[in-house]
Amino acid sequence: GAGVSQTPSNKVTEKGKYVELRCDPISGHTALYWYRQSLGQGPEFLIYFQGTGAADDSGLPNDRFFAVRPEGSVSTLKIQRTERGDSAVYLCASSLGTSGGETQYFGPGTRLLVL
Amino acid sequence: SQQGEEDPQALSIQEGENATMNCSYKTSINNLQWYRQNSGRGLVHLILIRSNEREKHSGRLRVTLDTSKKSSSLLITASRAADTASYFCATAPADYTDKLIFGTGTRLQVFP
């Protein structure tokens, strides 16, 4: 596709369960980012990949959160033992990755609700 | 954590009027970007202004940047009902990390 895609669009889970959120970046983009947006707030950075490696994971809130990008394209954000406070929209973005400070293109997001 | 704040938090205007939104930030930046968000979902990139630029135009959009005051403004001229959305500024820190740090957003409502 032409843009960043994310699946699922919506995810409802119960407290304590494990969830996986998927991001498919724009073809050819080597940089991939995950952000989290709570209601009424701006997005907050979670983690940034350059190729297969996590270049900056300083935004991950705790060790329940983990992300991978094994082949340098699709990425999966994994959340273990979900808590109600994890409820938010999880946004993925990608950029060319050839230089710093490039435009980031965002996907539609996954709305996670933890009951 | 958020980089800074946007002002106003909410703005309501009539079609045809101009809308001005302000953004303040805290640390040195590489560039500043403005995004639009409809219905709390995906963000659409509007414009990027680099730290050595002072003003940039794109269609009905005009962005200014004052690095000495650590502030930026977004002006939308001749607004339309379709401009109704939330607008966010995002800064790329000057320490060469590639993450964006977003402001708190301005909710713009344009009445026909």
PDB file of N, CA and C in Angstrom, chain A residues 4-9 11 19-25 32-34 68 70-71 73-78 90-93 107-110:
ATOM      1  N   VAL A   4       1.364   3.967   5.682  1.00  0.00           N
ATOM      2  CA  VAL A   4       1.620   3.096   6.815  1.00  0.00           C
ATOM      3  C   VAL A   4       0.311   2.423   7.223  1.00  0.00           C
ATOM      4  N   SER A   5       0.357   1.121   7.415  1.00  0.00           N
ATOM      5  CA  SER A   5      -0.848   0.426   7.851  1.00  0.00           C
ATOM      6  C   SER A   5      -0.621  -0.207   9.219  1.00  0.00           C
ATOM      7  N   GLN A   6      -1.707  -0.273   9.986  1.00  0.00           N
ATOM      8  CA  GLN A   6      -1.627  -0.843  11.326  1.00  0.00           C
ATOM      9  C   GLN A   6      -2.810  -1.782  11.535  1.00  0.00           C
ATOM     10  N   THR A   7      -2.521  -2.893  12.178  1.00  0.00           N
ATOM     11  CA  THR A   7      -3.580  -3.849  12.520  1.00  0.00           C
ATOM     12  C   THR A   7      -3.391  -4.349  13.937  1.00  0.00           C
ATOM     13  N   PRO A   8      -4.501  -4.637  14.656  1.00  0.00           N
ATOM     14  CA  PRO A   8      -5.867  -4.338  14.245  1.00  0.00           C
ATOM     15  C   PRO A   8      -6.185  -2.846  14.403  1.00  0.00           C
ATOM     16  N   SER A   9      -7.339  -2.427  13.909  1.00  0.00           N
ATOM     17  CA  SER A   9      -7.762  -1.041  14.109  1.00  0.00           C
ATOM     18  C   SER A   9      -8.165  -0.817  15.557  1.00  0.00           C
ATOM     19  N   LYS A  11      -8.615  -3.011  19.443  1.00  0.00           N
ATOM     20  CA  LYS A  11      -8.351  -4.227  20.203  1.00  0.00           C
ATOM     21  C   LYS A  11      -8.898  -4.042  21.609  1.00  0.00           C
ATOM     22  N   VAL A  19      -0.994  -8.712  24.380  1.00  0.00           N
ATOM     23  CA  VAL A  19      -1.464  -8.232  23.078  1.00  0.00           C
ATOM     24  C   VAL A  19      -0.278  -7.931  22.158  1.00  0.00           C
ATOM     25  N   GLU A  20      -0.537  -8.058  20.872  1.00  0.00           N
ATOM     26  CA  GLU A  20       0.445  -7.706  19.850  1.00  0.00           C
ATOM     27  C   GLU A  20      -0.197  -6.738  18.878  1.00  0.00           C
ATOM     28  N   LEU A  21       0.511  -5.672  18.575  1.00  0.00           N
ATOM     29  CA  LEU A  21       0.039  -4.676  17.619  1.00  0.00           C
ATOM     30  C   LEU A  21       1.040  -4.641  16.471  1.00  0.00           C
ATOM     31  N   ARG A  22       0.511  -4.599  15.257  1.00  0.00           N
ATOM     32  CA  ARG A  22       1.375  -4.717  14.086  1.00  0.00           C
ATOM     33  C   ARG A  22       1.423  -3.412  13.299  1.00  0.00           C
ATOM     34  N   CYS A  23       2.604  -3.125  12.734  1.00  0.00           N
ATOM     35  CA  CYS A  23       2.783  -1.950  11.892  1.00  0.00           C
ATOM     36  C   CYS A  23       3.508  -2.349  10.617  1.00  0.00           C
ATOM     37  N   ASP A  24       2.959  -1.915   9.493  1.00  0.00           N
ATOM     38  CA  ASP A  24       3.566  -2.158   8.188  1.00  0.00           C
ATOM     39  C   ASP A  24       3.954  -0.792   7.609  1.00  0.00           C
ATOM     40  N   PRO A  25       5.248  -0.473   7.559  1.00  0.00           N
ATOM     41  CA  PRO A  25       5.653   0.882   7.144  1.00  0.00           C
ATOM     42  C   PRO A  25       5.578   1.068   5.638  1.00  0.00           C
ATOM     43  N   LEU A  32      11.427   3.409  11.658  1.00  0.00           N
ATOM     44  CA  LEU A  32      10.071   3.114  12.120  1.00  0.00           C
ATOM     45  C   LEU A  32       9.943   3.529  13.578  1.00  0.00           C
ATOM     46  N   TYR A  33       8.808   4.127  13.907  1.00  0.00           N
ATOM     47  CA  TYR A  33       8.593   4.697  15.237  1.00  0.00           C
ATOM     48  C   TYR A  33       7.257   4.207  15.799  1.00  0.00           C
ATOM     49  N   TRP A  34       7.242   4.044  17.111  1.00  0.00           N
ATOM     50  CA  TRP A  34       5.982   3.788  17.820  1.00  0.00           C
ATOM     51  C   TRP A  34       5.747   4.930  18.795  1.00  0.00           C
ATOM     52  N   VAL A  68       9.668  -5.432  18.247  1.00  0.00           N
ATOM     53  CA  VAL A  68      10.640  -6.087  17.365  1.00  0.00           C
ATOM     54  C   VAL A  68      10.405  -5.660  15.934  1.00  0.00           C
ATOM     55  N   PRO A  70      12.158  -7.737  13.029  1.00  0.00           N
ATOM     56  CA  PRO A  70      13.171  -8.746  12.699  1.00  0.00           C
ATOM     57  C   PRO A  70      13.758  -8.655  11.293  1.00  0.00           C
ATOM     58  N   GLU A  71      12.984  -8.197  10.333  1.00  0.00           N
ATOM     59  CA  GLU A  71      13.492  -8.139   8.964  1.00  0.00           C
ATOM     60  C   GLU A  71      13.614  -6.714   8.457  1.00  0.00           C
ATOM     61  N   SER A  73      11.359  -4.446   8.283  1.00  0.00           N
ATOM     62  CA  SER A  73      10.169  -3.881   7.638  1.00  0.00           C
ATOM     63  C   SER A  73       9.034  -3.830   8.656  1.00  0.00           C
ATOM     64  N   VAL A  74       8.204  -4.872   8.706  1.00  0.00           N
ATOM     65  CA  VAL A  74       7.087  -4.922   9.646  1.00  0.00           C
ATOM     66  C   VAL A  74       7.601  -4.929  11.086  1.00  0.00           C
ATOM     67  N   SER A  75       6.867  -4.244  11.953  1.00  0.00           N
ATOM     68  CA  SER A  75       7.220  -4.222  13.372  1.00  0.00           C
ATOM     69  C   SER A  75       6.015  -4.656  14.193  1.00  0.00           C
ATOM     70  N   THR A  76       6.306  -5.274  15.332  1.00  0.00           N
ATOM     71  CA  THR A  76       5.266  -5.685  16.259  1.00  0.00           C
ATOM     72  C   THR A  76       5.571  -5.102  17.631  1.00  0.00           C
ATOM     73  N   LEU A  77       4.585  -4.434  18.197  1.00  0.00           N
ATOM     74  CA  LEU A  77       4.672  -3.929  19.568  1.00  0.00           C
ATOM     75  C   LEU A  77       3.946  -4.932  20.453  1.00  0.00           C
ATOM     76  N   LYS A  78       4.636  -5.410  21.479  1.00  0.00           N
ATOM     77  CA  LYS A  78       4.075  -6.456  22.343  1.00  0.00           C
ATOM     78  C   LYS A  78       3.896  -5.906  23.751  1.00  0.00           C
ATOM     79  N   TYR A  90      -2.317   3.527  19.843  1.00  0.00           N
ATOM     80  CA  TYR A  90      -0.911   3.263  19.553  1.00  0.00           C
ATOM     81  C   TYR A  90      -0.665   3.579  18.087  1.00  0.00           C
ATOM     82  N   LEU A  91       0.220   4.543  17.862  1.00  0.00           N
ATOM     83  CA  LEU A  91       0.492   5.041  16.515  1.00  0.00           C
ATOM     84  C   LEU A  91       1.866   4.586  16.049  1.00  0.00           C
ATOM     85  N   CYS A  92       1.934   4.233  14.792  1.00  0.00           N
ATOM     86  CA  CYS A  92       3.197   3.860  14.174  1.00  0.00           C
ATOM     87  C   CYS A  92       3.495   4.877  13.077  1.00  0.00           C
ATOM     88  N   ALA A  93       4.757   5.179  12.873  1.00  0.00           N
ATOM     89  CA  ALA A  93       5.166   6.082  11.810  1.00  0.00           C
ATOM     90  C   ALA A  93       6.431   5.536  11.162  1.00  0.00           C
ATOM     91  N   GLY A 107       0.548   6.043  10.554  1.00  0.00           N
ATOM     92  CA  GLY A 107      -0.560   5.161  10.254  1.00  0.00           C
ATOM     93  C   GLY A 107      -1.809   5.595  11.000  1.00  0.00           C
ATOM     94  N   PRO A 108      -2.925   4.879  10.783  1.00  0.00           N
ATOM     95  CA  PRO A 108      -4.200   5.262  11.396  1.00  0.00           C
ATOM     96  C   PRO A 108      -4.292   4.920  12.883  1.00  0.00           C
ATOM     97  N   GLY A 109      -3.365   4.113  13.371  1.00  0.00           N
ATOM     98  CA  GLY A 109      -3.369   3.796  14.788  1.00  0.00           C
ATOM     99  C   GLY A 109      -4.167   2.556  15.138  1.00  0.00           C
ATOM    100  N   THR A 110      -3.836   1.970  16.293  1.00  0.00           N
ATOM    101  CA  THR A 110      -4.621   0.886  16.895  1.00  0.00           C
ATOM    102  C   THR A 110      -5.152   1.404  18.222  1.00  0.00           C
TER     103      THR A 110
END
